[in-house]
Amino acid sequence: MGATALLAAGGCAVGGTGTRDEGPARPESAAQVSPAPSTTRSASMPVMGQQQVVRLLLSDGSVSAETKKDLKPCGGHDYPVDVSSGDLTGTGAPDLLVNVMTCGDGVGVATYVYRKEKPGYVNVFRAEDPPVYGEIDRGALVVTRQLYQKGDPVSYPSSEEVVTYGWHGDEFTESYRTRNDYSKTVGGDNPDGEDDGGEDSTPVPVSPGG
């Protein structure tokens, strides 16, 4: 899918995501695949405010209609987006990492990376397979998904898949992935013991040129 240059940067900063250095632990609930939108960690402060990021997403033809439906204020003035910035694509200019979440429980529903290109930003990565959440780890893009087997309650997925992407040429390519199987001692065993493997919904790297 072709990418389109979008909204120019500017405005105030908002709280963002941070560096992922530790291995993932089993979440107490599926909502913990992402922090609350107001959570601030140690990443670089984003170069856009929430409202500007929402306008960027709404004007982006590669963002799904389902995701755009979630881009409404959560009760007050805060939108369900978590934004951080960092050099993911080697331009020297800050790239934007945007996670879209649900308002009620903060579950990640989509992850996007926007690369700075005059006069604005270009979408170079999207993952729209919830629950999903992206983070910046030492210049790499790390995307985490929770996976479910048949019979798993929403609060207790069977495993977690962590995929690390690096920027090569004009697109993100997968560097490696790990899968962490959770213990069934919490939340109960799968009642029929079957592993249907879950839906294969790998995040899609998007090349600016195609």
mmCIF file of C-alpha atoms in Angstrom:
data_model
loop_
_atom_site.group_PDB
_atom_site.id
_atom_site.type_symbol
_atom_site.label_atom_id
_atom_site.label_comp_id
_atom_site.label_asym_id
_atom_site.label_seq_id
_atom_site.Cartn_x
_atom_site.Cartn_y
_atom_site.Cartn_z
ATOM 1 C CA MET A 1 0.000 0.000 0.000
ATOM 2 C CA GLY A 2 1.339 3.352 -0.983
ATOM 3 C CA ALA A 3 2.119 5.817 1.750
ATOM 4 C CA THR A 4 1.094 9.437 1.720
ATOM 5 C CA ALA A 5 2.837 12.439 3.214
ATOM 6 C CA LEU A 6 0.742 13.746 6.067
ATOM 7 C CA LEU A 7 0.387 16.435 8.718
ATOM 8 C CA ALA A 8 3.415 18.614 9.537
ATOM 9 C CA ALA A 9 4.843 18.372 13.051
ATOM 10 C CA GLY A 10 4.434 20.865 15.843
ATOM 11 C CA GLY A 11 2.639 21.545 19.091
ATOM 12 C CA CYS A 12 3.016 20.427 22.672
ATOM 13 C CA ALA A 13 4.382 17.168 23.970
ATOM 14 C CA VAL A 14 2.427 14.389 25.638
ATOM 15 C CA GLY A 15 3.367 11.389 27.734
ATOM 16 C CA GLY A 16 4.881 8.548 25.711
ATOM 17 C CA THR A 17 5.958 4.950 25.830
ATOM 18 C CA GLY A 18 9.392 3.876 26.941
ATOM 19 C CA THR A 19 12.284 1.525 26.422
ATOM 20 C CA ARG A 20 11.633 -2.182 26.740
ATOM 21 C CA ASP A 21 14.663 -3.768 28.383
ATOM 22 C CA GLU A 22 13.158 -6.504 30.502
ATOM 23 C CA GLY A 23 11.469 -9.717 29.407
ATOM 24 C CA PRO A 24 7.672 -9.787 29.460
ATOM 25 C CA ALA A 25 5.848 -11.227 32.456
ATOM 26 C CA ARG A 26 2.378 -12.732 32.443
ATOM 27 C CA PRO A 27 -0.155 -9.922 32.620
ATOM 28 C CA GLU A 28 -2.893 -10.028 35.226
ATOM 29 C CA SER A 29 -5.367 -9.143 32.508
ATOM 30 C CA ALA A 30 -5.404 -8.605 28.769
ATOM 31 C CA ALA A 31 -5.727 -4.879 29.374
ATOM 32 C CA GLN A 32 -2.127 -4.806 30.541
ATOM 33 C CA VAL A 33 -0.842 -5.284 27.007
ATOM 34 C CA SER A 34 -0.567 -1.499 27.075
ATOM 35 C CA PRO A 35 -0.340 1.242 29.711
ATOM 36 C CA ALA A 36 -3.036 3.819 30.262
ATOM 37 C CA PRO A 37 -2.866 6.733 27.788
ATOM 38 C CA SER A 38 -1.705 9.112 30.509
ATOM 39 C CA THR A 39 1.234 6.938 31.599
ATOM 40 C CA THR A 40 4.651 8.540 31.098
ATOM 41 C CA ARG A 41 7.846 6.518 30.761
ATOM 42 C CA SER A 42 11.451 7.286 29.943
ATOM 43 C CA ALA A 43 11.205 7.564 26.144
ATOM 44 C CA SER A 44 11.855 10.717 24.176
ATOM 45 C CA MET A 45 9.010 13.179 24.403
ATOM 46 C CA PRO A 46 6.887 13.152 21.237
ATOM 47 C CA VAL A 47 6.959 16.042 18.810
ATOM 48 C CA MET A 48 3.172 16.148 18.404
ATOM 49 C CA GLY A 49 0.296 16.714 20.767
ATOM 50 C CA GLN A 50 -2.563 14.238 21.056
ATOM 51 C CA GLN A 51 -4.984 16.210 18.910
ATOM 52 C CA GLN A 52 -2.414 16.567 16.129
ATOM 53 C CA VAL A 53 -1.702 12.839 16.227
ATOM 54 C CA VAL A 54 -5.426 12.090 16.018
ATOM 55 C CA ARG A 55 -5.733 14.354 12.974
ATOM 56 C CA LEU A 56 -2.736 12.583 11.447
ATOM 57 C CA LEU A 57 -4.399 9.196 11.928
ATOM 58 C CA LEU A 58 -7.777 10.356 10.648
ATOM 59 C CA SER A 59 -6.211 11.769 7.468
ATOM 60 C CA ASP A 60 -4.194 8.594 6.818
ATOM 61 C CA GLY A 61 -5.861 6.366 4.239
ATOM 62 C CA SER A 62 -3.902 3.317 5.427
ATOM 63 C CA VAL A 63 -5.460 3.465 8.914
ATOM 64 C CA SER A 64 -8.480 1.176 9.117
ATOM 65 C CA ALA A 65 -11.992 2.524 9.543
ATOM 66 C CA GLU A 66 -12.317 0.397 12.683
ATOM 67 C CA THR A 67 -9.332 2.117 14.281
ATOM 68 C CA LYS A 68 -10.617 5.546 13.337
ATOM 69 C CA LYS A 69 -13.857 4.795 15.195
ATOM 70 C CA ASP A 70 -11.826 4.536 18.412
ATOM 71 C CA LEU A 71 -10.278 7.990 17.991
ATOM 72 C CA LYS A 72 -12.660 9.813 20.300
ATOM 73 C CA PRO A 73 -11.942 11.486 23.657
ATOM 74 C CA CYS A 74 -12.091 9.175 26.672
ATOM 75 C CA GLY A 75 -14.593 11.011 28.834
ATOM 76 C CA GLY A 76 -12.687 14.296 28.974
ATOM 77 C CA HIS A 77 -10.120 15.772 26.625
ATOM 78 C CA ASP A 78 -7.632 12.886 26.478
ATOM 79 C CA TYR A 79 -7.651 10.659 23.414
ATOM 80 C CA PRO A 80 -6.839 6.921 23.559
ATOM 81 C CA VAL A 81 -3.441 7.346 21.915
ATOM 82 C CA ASP A 82 0.013 6.829 23.391
ATOM 83 C CA VAL A 83 2.763 8.630 21.483
ATOM 84 C CA SER A 84 6.552 8.492 21.699
ATOM 85 C CA SER A 85 9.379 9.507 19.391
ATOM 86 C CA GLY A 86 12.790 8.170 18.502
ATOM 87 C CA ASP A 87 15.113 7.502 15.576
ATOM 88 C CA LEU A 88 13.732 4.246 14.197
ATOM 89 C CA THR A 89 14.438 4.797 10.487
ATOM 90 C CA GLY A 90 17.884 6.393 10.527
ATOM 91 C CA THR A 91 16.951 9.824 9.199
ATOM 92 C CA GLY A 92 18.204 11.656 12.273
ATOM 93 C CA ALA A 93 14.753 13.221 12.621
ATOM 94 C CA PRO A 94 12.372 11.853 15.259
ATOM 95 C CA ASP A 95 9.982 9.176 14.042
ATOM 96 C CA LEU A 96 6.575 8.894 15.709
ATOM 97 C CA LEU A 97 5.426 5.661 17.352
ATOM 98 C CA VAL A 98 1.667 5.741 17.923
ATOM 99 C CA ASN A 99 -0.381 3.184 19.847
ATOM 100 C CA VAL A 100 -4.172 3.392 19.723
ATOM 101 C CA MET A 101 -6.000 1.900 22.705
ATOM 102 C CA THR A 102 -9.468 1.321 24.060
ATOM 103 C CA CYS A 103 -10.724 3.928 26.497
ATOM 104 C CA GLY A 104 -12.079 1.611 29.174
ATOM 105 C CA ASP A 105 -9.226 -0.809 29.829
ATOM 106 C CA GLY A 106 -6.337 0.515 27.740
ATOM 107 C CA VAL A 107 -6.023 -2.527 25.476
ATOM 108 C CA GLY A 108 -3.826 -1.806 22.465
ATOM 109 C CA VAL A 109 -5.816 -2.040 19.228
ATOM 110 C CA ALA A 110 -3.296 -0.714 16.689
ATOM 111 C CA THR A 111 0.326 0.399 16.343
ATOM 112 C CA TYR A 112 1.754 2.773 13.725
ATOM 113 C CA VAL A 113 5.141 4.285 12.908
ATOM 114 C CA TYR A 114 5.377 7.592 11.042
ATOM 115 C CA ARG A 115 8.620 8.679 9.409
ATOM 116 C CA LYS A 116 9.503 12.364 9.109
ATOM 117 C CA GLU A 117 9.566 13.385 5.460
ATOM 118 C CA LYS A 118 9.012 16.916 4.215
ATOM 119 C CA PRO A 119 6.499 18.441 4.485
ATOM 120 C CA GLY A 120 5.082 16.062 7.098
ATOM 121 C CA TYR A 121 4.986 12.392 8.094
ATOM 122 C CA VAL A 122 4.656 9.144 6.126
ATOM 123 C CA ASN A 123 3.159 5.935 7.514
ATOM 124 C CA VAL A 124 5.847 3.238 7.281
ATOM 125 C CA PHE A 125 4.427 0.584 9.629
ATOM 126 C CA ARG A 126 1.040 -0.572 10.844
ATOM 127 C CA ALA A 127 -0.202 -3.423 13.036
ATOM 128 C CA GLU A 128 -3.972 -3.561 13.482
ATOM 129 C CA ASP A 129 -4.388 -6.967 15.133
ATOM 130 C CA PRO A 130 -5.434 -6.421 18.779
ATOM 131 C CA PRO A 131 -4.295 -6.826 21.427
ATOM 132 C CA VAL A 132 -1.071 -5.261 20.146
ATOM 133 C CA TYR A 133 1.403 -2.717 21.459
ATOM 134 C CA GLY A 134 4.618 -1.219 20.056
ATOM 135 C CA GLU A 135 7.653 0.110 21.906
ATOM 136 C CA ILE A 136 11.071 1.556 21.101
ATOM 137 C CA ASP A 137 13.998 -0.530 22.341
ATOM 138 C CA ARG A 138 17.475 0.880 21.633
ATOM 139 C CA GLY A 139 16.548 2.075 18.157
ATOM 140 C CA ALA A 140 14.493 -0.998 17.248
ATOM 141 C CA LEU A 141 10.724 -1.376 16.948
ATOM 142 C CA VAL A 142 9.342 -4.030 19.306
ATOM 143 C CA VAL A 143 5.743 -5.175 18.758
ATOM 144 C CA THR A 144 4.008 -7.342 21.357
ATOM 145 C CA ARG A 145 0.872 -9.406 20.763
ATOM 146 C CA GLN A 146 -1.049 -11.608 23.161
ATOM 147 C CA LEU A 147 -2.194 -14.921 21.686
ATOM 148 C CA TYR A 148 -5.209 -16.989 22.656
ATOM 149 C CA GLN A 149 -6.058 -20.661 22.358
ATOM 150 C CA LYS A 150 -9.560 -22.037 22.175
ATOM 151 C CA GLY A 151 -11.240 -21.636 25.542
ATOM 152 C CA ASP A 152 -8.885 -18.959 26.900
ATOM 153 C CA PRO A 153 -10.645 -16.228 28.881
ATOM 154 C CA VAL A 154 -9.942 -12.710 27.658
ATOM 155 C CA SER A 155 -8.037 -11.933 30.850
ATOM 156 C CA TYR A 156 -5.624 -14.882 30.450
ATOM 157 C CA PRO A 157 -4.040 -15.406 27.019
ATOM 158 C CA SER A 158 -2.023 -18.561 26.461
ATOM 159 C CA SER A 159 1.095 -16.832 25.216
ATOM 160 C CA GLU A 160 2.749 -13.617 24.156
ATOM 161 C CA GLU A 161 4.640 -13.018 20.915
ATOM 162 C CA VAL A 162 7.299 -10.323 20.779
ATOM 163 C CA VAL A 163 8.581 -9.344 17.321
ATOM 164 C CA THR A 164 11.569 -7.035 16.843
ATOM 165 C CA TYR A 165 11.861 -5.031 13.623
ATOM 166 C CA GLY A 166 14.795 -3.091 12.195
ATOM 167 C CA TRP A 167 14.824 -0.503 9.416
ATOM 168 C CA HIS A 168 16.512 -1.733 6.225
ATOM 169 C CA GLY A 169 16.495 0.284 3.018
ATOM 170 C CA ASP A 170 13.037 1.783 2.891
ATOM 171 C CA GLU A 171 11.030 -0.538 5.150
ATOM 172 C CA PHE A 172 10.922 -2.408 8.446
ATOM 173 C CA THR A 173 11.968 -6.046 8.314
ATOM 174 C CA GLU A 174 11.703 -8.630 11.049
ATOM 175 C CA SER A 175 14.931 -9.183 12.992
ATOM 176 C CA TYR A 176 13.687 -11.908 15.326
ATOM 177 C CA ARG A 177 10.686 -13.016 17.347
ATOM 178 C CA THR A 178 10.156 -14.753 20.648
ATOM 179 C CA ARG A 179 7.103 -16.492 22.053
ATOM 180 C CA ASN A 180 6.495 -16.706 25.775
ATOM 181 C CA ASP A 181 4.047 -19.382 26.898
ATOM 182 C CA TYR A 182 2.230 -18.511 30.088
ATOM 183 C CA SER A 183 1.659 -20.937 32.936
ATOM 184 C CA LYS A 184 -1.857 -22.336 33.138
ATOM 185 C CA THR A 185 -1.760 -22.406 36.934
ATOM 186 C CA VAL A 186 -3.414 -18.986 36.985
ATOM 187 C CA GLY A 187 -6.729 -18.499 35.240
ATOM 188 C CA GLY A 188 -7.435 -22.203 34.715
ATOM 189 C CA ASP A 189 -6.442 -24.801 32.153
ATOM 190 C CA ASN A 190 -7.731 -24.875 28.631
ATOM 191 C CA PRO A 191 -10.872 -26.979 29.131
ATOM 192 C CA ASP A 192 -10.362 -29.183 26.073
ATOM 193 C CA GLY A 193 -6.569 -29.059 25.961
ATOM 194 C CA GLU A 194 -6.548 -28.092 22.302
ATOM 195 C CA ASP A 195 -4.167 -25.634 20.709
ATOM 196 C CA ASP A 196 -5.725 -24.052 17.666
ATOM 197 C CA GLY A 197 -2.679 -21.814 17.235
ATOM 198 C CA GLY A 198 -4.728 -18.663 17.192
ATOM 199 C CA GLU A 199 -5.182 -16.420 14.186
ATOM 200 C CA ASP A 200 -2.069 -15.626 12.180
ATOM 201 C CA SER A 201 -2.204 -11.855 12.004
ATOM 202 C CA THR A 202 1.392 -10.719 11.606
ATOM 203 C CA PRO A 203 2.006 -6.936 11.715
ATOM 204 C CA VAL A 204 2.483 -5.518 8.217
ATOM 205 C CA PRO A 205 5.658 -3.578 7.350
ATOM 206 C CA VAL A 206 4.744 -0.799 4.916
ATOM 207 C CA SER A 207 7.226 0.419 2.324
ATOM 208 C CA PRO A 208 6.989 4.141 1.462
ATOM 209 C CA GLY A 209 7.522 3.244 -2.171
ATOM 210 C CA GLY A 210 4.890 0.602 -2.587
#
